[in-house]
């Protein structure tokens, strides 16, 4: 299938802005033994899978950089965090695209998947097992009898 | 110009495939023009490690997001519900979840029973044999004996309930409310050479296992064996007519972008509730100035979507997560009219399992349950594999102000005007949505859920496209007659969701296909005086 989306790269300013934002969004955790979303391997993956979100993402990154007075990275970490919180408060939907782009790369990283108990593999061809369940639970539904309306 | 054919089917989705198969035994020369390609199961997202990100690319549900060469853009700015479809052989069934309820008998008699909209010119009994035939052709898993329906046979055993189904089943029993394993267009065991479901959890973006019954691997395989020809990457722009006001065939753009004419004795429209009115309206001519088959003015009117609401909660035990078929259980407790509820008609619940790792994060953040920063990981782990819920599928009553028209500026890759959707949710439907959110919340609380989130209406859920060329006996109030033939053009048939008079409160595909089989049966039975 042909995709109408050309592969275009973010500018280095945009990429740096993205790295800082996703670092605030999903920081590394010692407790869970996982990297942050700004981990270099995850960032490289993220850059390659922006896909159809490219235009929306680059527009938002430009907005964030502009709100920071040029570059988000010029602010101290706490200032960055406050600015992002403020922008999100004003327009949370704006950040939905960044959350999607970040989550798509972060939550398929082997280290992260192992930490949440998911085997790092494609679903096909192995598939998964799902319990059959207890079919006797239907007995009360059967006992109640027909509930559809007679349409004549 | 191509050689003439007996039957030209436009659109190779759910209904086009069923008609092609059913007419094949007549030995007529049958060609289907389909704007998309044959889907390849090796392209489906679940083949790759990056399965969740691929779900929002080539197999995204929005044609505007996919924007592939097979897609036409849809201007749905003036609608709170956005259109979802798939353009390729199999049509919407390539991406559908496979929830496969039939209409209920009352759905065909809403005017008589509830004083709203119109009765259908056909009834449940008329369609019953075609529902059954379609169940066999598609391969439907289910459990006989559902008290919400007249008796019907199950083709194969139901899909597993899983931990999620058990949890909700218990809660529904405590409330004394109906539930049942759903009919699903998914193999629970090997069927007609197709493998059983292996719980990929991927029904909504193409089934790599081939266990989900999309028509590219069911009806179309049989139809091809019976010498029906499918011409892919051929997009029809308009139907041509002659001075006898009969259709003579269709103009289409082939894969090279050349405009070609395909002459035909019979033309069958199967482009869905948006694609069909689009082509009929674009076929306006001196003879048919308001669009083809549109003397009633109803082509493109009465668009119905089925507004959806979603209710989801967090449990303190592990459920099935993203593993397992998307669909497994339904409730018809609130399906039939109860005047005490403040609205007429009703809805069904389709219960849902959890999310994959990525979608869990995206939804968790969107719902405010997974914060940015410090608390992200703990909150995520509280949710992952522990969320489940349901969607309600609400009956949408037909309203002439809900329309598909031709956009005056937006065009597809071949320069054909794009459809423009103008739609709003009616008052009755809104009350039904609210009711379904309240009752859904009650179910989740009874099941022990916390952190309940609701969304109503779901905006990216315009996947049931109905009503825009309705069926009826009165040519002033309908576009096709009671067996699918246009009142105005005697060799033009419509077999897709456009012909629905009302929407019912269940997913429509089994009814769309039953109608397609019924109409094609009528064509076979009336071959000698078809155009009288
Ligand atoms: C994400 C998703 C989930 C769904 N889940 C369910 C579910 O669980 N249960 C259910 O019952 N339904 C579900 N549906 C809806 C279901 O897919 C549709 O009801 C069904 O496919 C409609 O059948 P149809 O024949 O009317 O149209 P379609 O299946 O949409 O087929 C129309 C075909 O016509 C082709 N076409 C259109 N215009 C032209 C043209 N000008 N020239 C040539 N070809 C053209 C299209 O490419 C397409 O292949 C879902 C749909 C989606 C998108």
XYZ file of C-alpha atoms and ligand atoms in Angstrom:
737
model
C 0.000 0.000 0.000
C 1.370 3.424 -0.805
C 1.574 5.949 1.943
C 1.083 9.586 1.184
C 3.450 10.488 4.004
C 6.962 11.436 2.984
C 9.688 10.686 5.489
C 10.863 14.082 6.643
C 13.136 14.626 9.601
C 12.610 16.983 12.515
C 15.085 19.854 12.712
C 17.727 19.513 15.410
C 15.941 22.210 17.477
C 12.681 20.319 17.223
C 14.338 17.011 18.050
C 16.010 18.486 21.139
C 12.700 19.973 22.227
C 11.019 16.585 21.778
C 13.766 14.877 23.786
C 13.308 17.292 26.673
C 9.517 16.996 26.643
C 9.445 13.197 26.625
C 12.067 13.164 29.368
C 9.665 15.165 31.529
C 6.787 12.954 30.474
C 8.365 9.554 31.162
C 11.492 9.869 33.307
C 13.855 6.972 34.028
C 12.955 4.944 37.107
C 15.441 3.147 39.287
C 12.620 1.516 41.194
C 11.260 -0.163 38.053
C 14.643 -0.481 36.350
C 13.537 1.326 33.199
C 15.105 4.082 31.107
C 13.340 7.370 30.483
C 11.729 8.119 27.154
C 14.693 10.398 26.407
C 16.992 7.363 26.301
C 19.110 7.580 23.096
C 17.934 4.222 21.749
C 14.291 5.072 22.355
C 14.743 8.533 20.861
C 16.277 7.041 17.716
C 13.317 4.704 17.413
C 10.913 7.587 18.020
C 12.484 9.698 15.288
C 11.920 6.902 12.776
C 8.293 6.249 13.605
C 6.646 9.646 13.689
C 4.880 8.706 10.485
C 1.635 10.509 9.806
C 2.002 12.642 12.957
C 4.934 14.523 11.493
C 3.173 17.779 10.599
C 1.205 17.998 13.822
C 4.247 17.111 15.901
C 6.591 19.612 14.338
C 3.977 22.349 14.692
C 3.614 21.629 18.421
C 7.362 21.520 18.984
C 7.644 24.932 17.346
C 4.899 26.233 19.642
C 6.706 24.907 22.720
C 10.063 26.318 21.638
C 8.435 29.666 20.922
C 6.703 29.675 24.314
C 10.109 29.059 25.898
C 11.431 32.150 24.183
C 13.309 30.278 21.444
C 14.498 26.936 22.781
C 13.006 24.864 25.554
C 16.552 23.786 26.418
C 17.503 27.357 27.354
C 15.301 27.092 30.444
C 16.318 25.360 33.668
C 14.794 21.934 34.224
C 12.261 23.243 36.748
C 11.288 26.092 34.414
C 10.845 23.637 31.569
C 8.594 21.492 33.739
C 6.505 24.501 34.809
C 6.158 25.788 31.260
C 5.056 22.374 29.996
C 2.562 22.033 32.839
C 1.186 25.455 32.031
C 0.882 24.713 28.304
C -0.797 21.393 29.032
C -3.247 23.044 31.375
C -4.200 25.513 28.694
C -4.543 22.969 25.892
C -4.129 19.341 26.917
C -5.191 18.069 23.505
C -2.170 19.798 22.015
C 0.069 17.325 23.779
C -1.894 14.251 22.733
C 0.254 13.929 19.635
C 3.510 14.078 21.613
C 2.163 11.538 24.096
C 1.288 9.200 21.237
C 4.661 9.596 19.534
C 6.510 9.046 22.824
C 4.408 6.084 23.959
C 4.733 4.301 20.604
C 8.509 4.178 20.922
C 8.818 3.862 24.700
C 6.353 1.061 25.250
C 7.912 -1.235 22.709
C 11.429 -1.019 24.078
C 12.551 -4.477 25.281
C 13.645 -3.164 28.691
C 10.311 -1.501 29.270
C 8.226 -4.415 28.029
C 10.080 -6.874 30.253
C 9.503 -4.621 33.233
C 5.712 -4.659 32.682
C 5.669 -8.414 32.084
C 5.213 -8.422 28.318
C 7.296 -10.659 26.077
C 9.119 -8.467 23.568
C 7.838 -10.063 20.359
C 5.329 -9.584 17.586
C 1.885 -11.001 18.442
C 1.847 -13.096 15.245
C 2.469 -15.996 14.712
C 2.681 -17.204 18.305
C -0.461 -15.529 19.611
C -1.573 -15.635 23.237
C -3.625 -17.803 25.535
C -6.948 -16.623 26.916
C -8.896 -18.587 29.558
C -12.087 -20.179 28.329
C -14.059 -18.876 31.309
C -16.895 -20.393 33.263
C -19.859 -20.988 30.986
C -22.120 -21.980 33.866
C -22.321 -18.270 34.626
C -24.931 -18.140 31.876
C -27.417 -20.285 33.802
C -29.263 -17.321 35.398
C -29.501 -15.604 31.998
C -31.066 -18.731 30.532
C -33.472 -19.072 33.450
C -34.824 -15.571 32.919
C -36.112 -16.531 29.460
C -36.704 -14.555 26.270
C -36.310 -10.790 26.456
C -36.782 -9.771 22.834
C -39.888 -7.952 21.763
C -42.381 -9.738 19.637
C -42.673 -7.642 16.488
C -45.857 -9.271 15.264
C -14.001 0.518 -23.976
C -14.215 -2.788 -22.109
C -16.350 -5.716 -23.235
C -19.876 -5.468 -21.812
C -20.676 -7.532 -18.731
C -23.960 -8.758 -17.349
C -23.443 -7.513 -13.817
C -21.179 -4.714 -12.685
C -20.664 -4.539 -8.921
C -19.117 -1.339 -7.637
C -17.271 -1.867 -4.358
C -15.706 -5.099 -3.100
C -16.461 -4.844 0.625
C -18.912 -6.690 2.871
C -21.960 -6.441 0.633
C -20.292 -6.462 -2.801
C -18.580 -9.752 -2.000
C -21.796 -11.406 -0.827
C -23.646 -10.352 -3.993
C -20.805 -11.499 -6.244
C -20.756 -14.934 -4.659
C -24.520 -15.316 -4.714
C -24.870 -14.300 -8.358
C -21.906 -16.359 -9.549
C -23.952 -19.530 -9.933
C -26.049 -17.848 -12.643
C -22.992 -17.977 -14.948
C -23.568 -14.363 -15.851
C -20.424 -12.374 -16.601
C -19.747 -10.487 -13.383
C -17.098 -7.838 -12.771
C -16.441 -5.954 -9.559
C -14.634 -2.623 -9.662
C -12.816 -1.890 -6.409
C -10.810 1.262 -5.809
C -8.338 -0.430 -3.438
C -6.030 -3.437 -3.556
C -6.148 -6.952 -2.212
C -4.935 -6.679 1.384
C -1.905 -8.845 2.205
C -1.997 -10.487 5.611
C 1.807 -10.221 5.803
C 1.395 -6.424 5.830
C -0.859 -6.390 8.885
C 0.596 -4.714 11.987
C 0.620 -7.802 14.228
C 3.441 -9.259 12.112
C 5.880 -6.745 13.566
C 7.433 -5.747 16.862
C 6.144 -2.256 16.158
C 2.570 -3.518 15.891
C 0.965 -0.780 17.893
C 2.574 2.090 16.026
C 1.693 0.490 12.703
C -1.949 0.485 13.744
C -2.037 4.228 13.262
C -0.353 4.187 9.855
C -1.393 2.183 6.755
C -4.093 0.349 8.721
C -5.440 3.345 10.602
C -9.211 3.444 10.629
C -9.532 7.009 9.359
C -9.297 7.416 5.584
C -8.115 10.974 6.131
C -5.199 9.768 8.231
C -4.292 6.846 5.948
C -4.640 9.029 2.850
C -3.326 6.192 0.702
C -3.928 6.060 -3.033
C -6.945 3.798 -2.430
C -8.588 6.325 -0.144
C -10.808 9.256 -0.906
C -10.837 12.139 1.553
C -13.970 12.770 3.604
C -14.861 16.226 4.835
C -16.334 15.426 8.239
C -15.612 18.784 9.863
C -19.339 19.376 10.342
C -19.842 16.171 12.291
C -18.940 15.293 15.890
C -18.453 11.727 14.661
C -15.630 11.122 12.200
C -15.744 8.561 9.407
C -13.835 5.276 9.647
C -13.590 2.791 6.788
C -11.218 0.650 4.755
C -10.891 0.918 1.006
C -9.686 -2.314 -0.504
C -11.026 -5.769 -1.285
C -12.925 -6.758 1.863
C -13.845 -3.139 2.570
C -14.603 -2.368 6.196
C -14.419 -6.054 7.144
C -10.623 -5.888 6.873
C -10.583 -3.607 9.922
C -13.807 -4.472 11.662
C -13.877 -5.995 15.123
C -16.112 -8.818 13.949
C -18.928 -8.140 16.430
C -21.710 -9.801 14.477
C -25.157 -9.298 16.011
C -28.236 -9.563 13.899
C -30.959 -6.962 14.013
C -33.800 -7.861 16.358
C -37.330 -8.413 15.008
C -38.484 -5.085 16.502
C -35.872 -3.175 14.478
C -37.908 -3.608 11.327
C -41.110 -2.195 12.833
C -40.163 0.944 14.723
C -43.027 3.064 13.374
C -45.649 0.471 14.325
C -44.116 -0.294 17.708
C -42.728 3.045 18.835
C -44.216 5.661 16.517
C -40.869 6.888 15.204
C -39.113 6.821 11.815
C -40.518 4.222 9.403
C -41.091 0.508 9.281
C -38.919 -1.430 6.894
C -40.631 -2.965 3.868
C -39.073 -6.307 4.885
C -38.924 -8.010 8.257
C -36.760 -10.295 10.373
C -38.432 -13.427 9.002
C -37.654 -12.356 5.430
C -33.990 -11.998 6.271
C -33.688 -14.970 8.623
C -32.566 -17.523 5.994
C -30.068 -15.009 4.637
C -28.682 -14.296 8.098
C -28.191 -18.036 8.515
C -26.570 -18.452 5.094
C -24.322 -15.493 5.754
C -23.304 -16.924 9.142
C -22.181 -20.078 7.374
C -20.359 -18.261 4.588
C -18.567 -15.884 6.933
C -18.015 -18.473 9.669
C -19.600 -17.148 12.839
C -18.668 -18.186 16.362
C -21.467 -17.977 18.892
C -23.648 -19.801 21.363
C -27.194 -20.860 20.529
C -29.965 -19.999 22.960
C -29.486 -16.267 23.459
C -32.759 -15.123 25.057
C -32.422 -11.739 23.317
C -33.125 -13.345 19.936
C -35.433 -15.785 18.236
C -33.727 -19.189 17.953
C -30.682 -19.270 15.709
C -28.038 -21.886 15.113
C -24.399 -21.401 16.003
C -21.910 -22.263 13.273
C -19.042 -22.858 15.688
C -18.464 -22.523 19.453
C -18.147 -19.080 21.036
C -14.851 -17.324 21.617
C -13.412 -17.620 25.120
C -14.886 -15.373 27.793
C -11.515 -14.931 29.448
C -11.088 -13.318 32.820
C -12.753 -10.169 31.535
C -15.910 -11.974 30.435
C -16.140 -13.838 33.725
C -15.787 -10.647 35.705
C -18.499 -8.875 33.754
C -20.727 -11.972 33.578
C -20.753 -12.171 37.372
C -21.565 -8.483 37.705
C -24.383 -8.714 35.159
C -25.821 -11.699 37.002
C -25.794 -9.771 40.258
C -27.662 -6.954 38.553
C -30.030 -9.434 36.923
C -29.178 -8.036 33.482
C -28.847 -9.851 30.200
C -25.461 -10.814 28.773
C -24.336 -13.483 26.348
C -21.182 -14.453 24.447
C -21.379 -12.440 21.266
C -21.713 -13.735 17.746
C -18.307 -13.036 16.263
C -17.016 -13.196 12.709
C -13.917 -14.898 14.061
C -13.069 -18.584 13.862
C -13.054 -20.261 17.246
C -11.835 -23.374 15.447
C -10.561 -24.173 11.968
C -13.319 -23.439 9.479
C -13.412 -23.854 5.708
C -9.623 -23.947 5.487
C -9.150 -20.886 7.681
C -7.168 -21.139 10.902
C -8.640 -20.553 14.368
C -8.146 -17.398 16.410
C -4.893 -17.332 18.399
C -5.829 -14.298 20.482
C -3.591 -11.804 18.721
C -5.862 -9.063 20.019
C -5.598 -7.432 16.673
C -8.930 -7.759 15.021
C -9.245 -4.036 14.404
C -6.243 -3.675 12.124
C -6.304 -6.791 9.965
C -5.995 -10.385 11.181
C -2.616 -11.878 10.214
C -3.864 -15.311 11.243
C -6.786 -15.119 8.827
C -9.121 -16.177 11.632
C -11.278 -13.083 11.302
C -13.805 -13.326 8.520
C -13.090 -10.437 6.222
C -14.679 -10.907 2.830
C -11.366 -10.959 0.931
C -10.753 -14.381 2.483
C -14.337 -15.644 2.653
C -16.866 -14.721 -0.056
C -14.328 -13.406 -2.518
C -12.305 -16.613 -2.594
C -15.435 -18.572 -3.511
C -16.569 -15.956 -6.015
C -13.178 -15.970 -7.754
C -13.344 -19.740 -8.060
C -16.686 -19.219 -9.773
C -15.075 -16.873 -12.283
C -16.172 -13.518 -10.956
C -13.570 -10.917 -11.905
C -12.366 -8.337 -9.386
C -10.619 -5.373 -10.958
C -8.642 -3.583 -8.255
C -7.429 0.019 -8.159
C -10.384 1.006 -10.295
C -12.324 3.942 -8.899
C -15.774 4.610 -10.293
C -16.627 8.254 -10.841
C -20.182 8.030 -12.227
C -22.875 5.811 -13.641
C -23.937 6.433 -17.241
C -27.556 6.197 -18.413
C -29.411 6.132 -21.739
C -32.616 7.713 -23.032
C -34.641 4.829 -21.556
C -33.447 5.974 -18.160
C -31.516 2.738 -17.730
C -27.946 2.482 -16.490
C -25.542 1.527 -19.275
C -22.440 1.040 -17.152
C -19.909 3.051 -15.201
C -16.950 5.316 -15.823
C -13.910 4.569 -13.737
C -10.290 5.561 -13.339
C -8.000 2.550 -13.703
C -4.684 2.017 -11.905
C -2.939 4.242 -14.457
C -5.400 7.062 -13.937
C -7.034 6.508 -17.349
C -10.793 7.055 -17.446
C -12.458 3.960 -18.891
C -16.065 2.939 -19.500
C -17.408 -0.432 -18.398
C -20.724 -1.270 -20.091
C -23.115 -3.468 -18.100
C -26.685 -4.788 -18.150
C -27.096 -4.511 -14.386
C -25.268 -2.151 -12.033
C -25.000 -2.953 -8.328
C -23.808 -0.266 -5.919
C -21.891 -1.581 -2.889
C -19.687 1.365 -1.904
C -21.170 1.800 1.623
C -23.389 4.475 3.130
C -21.020 7.239 2.112
C -19.390 5.949 -1.077
C -22.697 5.029 -2.714
C -24.537 8.371 -2.328
C -21.320 10.074 -3.362
C -21.251 8.278 -6.715
C -25.000 8.610 -7.248
C -24.829 12.353 -6.617
C -21.779 12.637 -8.854
C -23.755 10.886 -11.616
C -26.068 13.883 -12.041
C -26.850 14.482 -15.691
C -29.432 16.234 -17.851
C -31.715 13.233 -17.346
C -31.096 13.075 -13.630
C -30.235 16.629 -12.629
C -30.333 15.966 -8.860
C -28.186 12.875 -9.034
C -28.971 9.351 -10.119
C -31.913 7.514 -8.520
C -32.728 10.683 -6.594
C -36.260 11.666 -7.604
C -37.172 11.368 -3.912
C -34.406 13.789 -2.957
C -33.304 11.248 -0.350
C -29.973 10.168 -1.812
C -27.428 11.219 0.792
C -30.061 12.043 3.433
C -30.876 10.268 6.706
C -27.241 9.380 7.404
C -27.033 7.265 10.559
C -23.802 6.423 12.384
C -24.667 4.704 15.692
C -23.196 7.094 18.227
C -21.005 5.188 20.701
C -20.279 5.850 24.354
C -17.408 4.235 26.202
C -17.167 3.283 29.864
C -13.982 1.759 31.215
C -12.648 1.005 34.684
C -9.633 -0.275 36.552
C -9.738 -3.515 38.493
C -7.425 -4.615 41.235
C -6.790 -7.930 39.548
C -5.150 -8.859 36.299
C -7.554 -9.377 33.392
C -6.834 -10.368 29.770
C -5.256 -7.079 28.752
C -4.739 -6.822 25.008
C -4.752 -10.586 24.526
C -7.798 -12.131 22.968
C -10.416 -11.177 20.441
C -11.657 -7.645 20.783
C -15.201 -8.902 20.972
C -16.456 -11.678 23.203
C -19.662 -10.700 24.973
C -22.658 -8.440 24.596
C -25.656 -7.277 26.555
C -29.065 -6.587 25.068
C -30.584 -5.566 28.408
C -31.399 -2.062 27.179
C -32.176 -2.915 23.581
C -35.949 -2.769 23.454
C -37.966 0.385 24.138
C -38.917 1.146 27.728
C -40.760 4.489 27.892
C -39.640 4.950 31.504
C -36.100 5.558 30.255
C -37.015 8.810 28.532
C -36.203 7.767 25.003
C -37.420 5.236 22.460
C -35.523 2.317 20.975
C -32.265 1.232 22.586
C -28.685 0.100 22.480
C -26.477 -2.900 23.018
C -23.264 -3.104 24.982
C -20.171 -4.575 23.395
C -17.753 -5.476 26.194
C -14.081 -4.776 25.660
C -10.818 -6.126 27.019
C -7.756 -4.008 27.762
C -5.092 -2.242 25.748
C -1.660 -3.098 24.429
C 1.287 -1.423 26.171
C 1.331 1.626 23.907
C -2.408 2.256 23.792
C -2.565 1.817 27.550
C -0.102 4.674 27.935
C -1.815 6.903 25.386
C -5.271 6.355 26.865
C -4.022 6.473 30.443
C -2.472 9.882 29.845
C -5.484 11.144 27.881
C -7.829 10.036 30.671
C -5.695 11.721 33.329
C -4.958 8.408 35.046
C -1.271 8.245 34.136
C 0.574 11.440 34.971
C 3.696 12.894 33.439
C 6.845 12.718 35.536
C 7.458 11.037 38.848
C 4.245 9.079 39.230
C 4.089 7.839 35.636
C 5.439 4.334 36.130
C 3.483 3.420 39.243
C 0.227 4.725 37.777
C 0.862 2.903 34.500
C 1.467 -0.374 36.287
C -1.741 0.050 38.276
C -3.648 0.178 34.985
C -1.868 -2.139 32.604
C -3.669 -5.466 32.126
C -6.272 -4.314 34.653
C -8.590 -2.165 32.600
C -11.745 -3.294 30.831
C -15.163 -1.947 30.023
C -17.714 -1.623 27.312
C -19.021 0.529 24.520
C -22.694 1.191 23.887
C -23.955 1.158 20.317
C -26.921 3.492 20.253
C -29.727 3.411 17.727
C -29.586 6.538 15.612
C -32.950 7.618 14.240
C -33.033 8.817 10.634
C -33.126 12.590 10.205
C -33.075 14.202 6.792
C -30.731 16.940 8.002
C -27.940 14.407 8.486
C -26.418 14.236 5.045
C -23.738 13.145 2.632
C -23.302 15.752 -0.099
C -20.519 16.514 -2.567
C -17.841 18.834 -1.280
C -17.466 21.832 -3.536
C -13.666 21.969 -3.344
C -12.198 18.792 -1.796
C -11.414 16.057 -4.363
C -9.793 12.634 -4.397
C -6.658 11.646 -6.329
C -8.699 11.264 -9.516
C -10.411 14.621 -9.191
C -13.758 13.175 -8.089
C -15.538 15.398 -5.539
C -15.133 14.139 -1.980
C -18.113 13.483 0.264
C -19.038 16.090 2.837
C -20.751 14.946 6.022
C -23.203 17.166 7.862
C -24.384 15.412 10.983
C -25.593 16.099 14.476
C -26.669 13.815 17.287
C -30.434 13.838 17.803
C -32.077 14.401 21.191
C -33.373 10.850 21.519
C -29.918 9.464 20.792
C -28.301 11.841 23.271
C -30.610 10.642 26.038
C -29.783 7.067 25.088
C -26.045 7.803 25.210
C -26.451 9.310 28.679
C -28.453 6.321 29.843
C -25.813 3.935 28.556
C -23.047 5.803 30.366
C -25.003 5.710 33.643
C -25.859 2.007 33.378
C -22.346 1.164 32.177
C -20.909 2.905 35.215
C -23.260 0.858 37.385
C -22.019 -2.357 35.786
C -18.403 -1.399 36.351
C -19.024 -0.484 39.975
C -20.816 -3.766 40.520
C -17.849 -5.561 38.972
C -15.553 -3.842 41.450
C -13.918 -1.319 39.136
C -12.417 1.997 40.188
C -11.098 4.973 38.240
C -14.026 4.801 35.847
C -13.662 6.889 32.715
C -16.387 7.685 30.242
C -16.431 9.183 26.762
C -19.592 10.108 24.952
C -19.885 10.284 22.058
C -16.763 8.548 20.807
C -15.664 10.816 18.007
C -13.473 8.525 15.897
C -16.184 5.914 15.685
C -18.064 6.662 12.469
C -17.695 3.132 11.149
C -21.359 2.245 10.652
C -22.493 4.124 7.566
C -26.201 3.776 7.036
C -29.412 5.118 5.602
C -28.405 7.350 2.694
C -30.389 5.527 -0.026
C -33.188 4.014 1.990
C -35.414 1.147 1.025
C -39.214 1.464 0.791
C -42.285 0.883 -1.284
C -43.092 4.571 -1.861
C -40.833 6.136 -4.543
C -41.406 9.544 -2.965
C -40.042 8.388 0.405
C -37.333 5.950 -0.616
C -34.548 5.397 -3.133
C -34.793 1.645 -3.721
C -37.755 -0.690 -3.537
C -38.243 -3.550 -1.099
C -35.840 -5.748 -3.041
C -33.068 -3.214 -3.574
C -33.872 -1.950 -7.072
C -33.812 1.783 -7.674
C -37.295 3.207 -8.156
C -35.975 5.476 -10.919
C -33.444 3.326 -12.778
C -34.712 -0.180 -13.283
C -31.369 -1.933 -13.685
C -29.632 -0.201 -10.789
C -29.458 -1.969 -7.411
C -28.082 -0.884 -4.055
C -27.002 -3.516 -1.549
C -24.842 -1.768 1.073
C -25.662 -0.014 4.337
C -27.212 2.889 2.427
C -30.511 1.025 2.122
C -31.148 0.841 5.890
C -34.449 2.443 6.869
C -33.441 2.612 10.528
C -30.149 1.760 12.156
C -31.022 -0.688 14.916
C -28.816 -0.549 17.983
C -26.318 -3.206 16.929
C -23.366 -3.353 14.552
C -24.815 -3.628 11.060
C -22.638 -5.901 8.954
C -24.549 -9.148 9.379
C -27.713 -7.270 8.350
C -25.951 -5.533 5.454
C -24.785 -8.884 4.144
C -28.135 -10.596 4.748
C -29.761 -7.832 2.691
C -27.116 -8.228 -0.026
C -27.869 -11.956 -0.214
C -31.607 -11.290 -0.194
C -31.413 -8.677 -2.969
C -29.194 -10.897 -5.100
C -31.608 -13.761 -4.558
C -34.391 -11.509 -5.789
C -32.300 -10.695 -8.862
C -31.850 -14.411 -9.558
C -35.520 -15.181 -9.014
C -36.694 -12.316 -11.237
C -34.086 -12.540 -13.982
C -36.706 -12.882 -16.709
C -38.685 -9.782 -15.770
C -36.103 -7.937 -13.730
C -36.622 -4.566 -15.347
C -40.429 -4.563 -15.537
C -12.602 0.048 12.507
C -13.920 -0.580 12.118
C -14.534 -1.474 12.999
C -15.764 -2.039 12.663
N -16.307 -2.998 13.486
C -17.468 -3.596 13.139
C -17.997 -4.671 13.903
O -17.416 -5.106 14.894
N -19.178 -5.217 13.503
C -19.852 -4.767 12.409
O -20.933 -5.276 12.110
N -19.336 -3.782 11.633
C -18.170 -3.205 11.966
N -17.632 -2.238 11.164
C -18.410 -1.781 10.000
C -18.280 -2.705 8.813
O -16.967 -2.750 8.375
C -19.214 -2.173 7.724
O -20.533 -2.198 8.233
C -19.217 -2.997 6.456
O -17.937 -3.239 5.965
C -20.019 -2.208 5.427
O -20.192 -2.979 4.284
P -20.496 -2.281 2.884
O -20.535 -3.340 1.883
O -21.684 -1.402 3.069
O -19.254 -1.311 2.633
P -17.690 -1.523 2.745
O -17.350 -2.789 3.398
O -17.147 -0.267 3.307
O -17.229 -1.669 1.240
C -17.290 -0.613 0.324
C -16.217 -0.853 -0.723
O -16.465 -0.010 -1.829
C -15.251 0.502 -2.312
N -15.556 1.749 -3.014
C -16.102 2.869 -2.493
N -16.242 3.804 -3.442
C -15.769 3.264 -4.583
C -15.656 3.750 -5.915
N -16.047 4.983 -6.236
N -15.143 2.919 -6.857
C -14.734 1.666 -6.538
N -14.804 1.169 -5.278
C -15.334 1.958 -4.325
C -14.411 0.698 -1.068
O -13.041 0.726 -1.385
C -14.812 -0.511 -0.230
O -13.968 -1.610 -0.434
C -16.393 -1.686 11.449
C -15.748 -0.806 10.559
C -14.531 -0.259 10.880
C -13.868 0.678 9.910
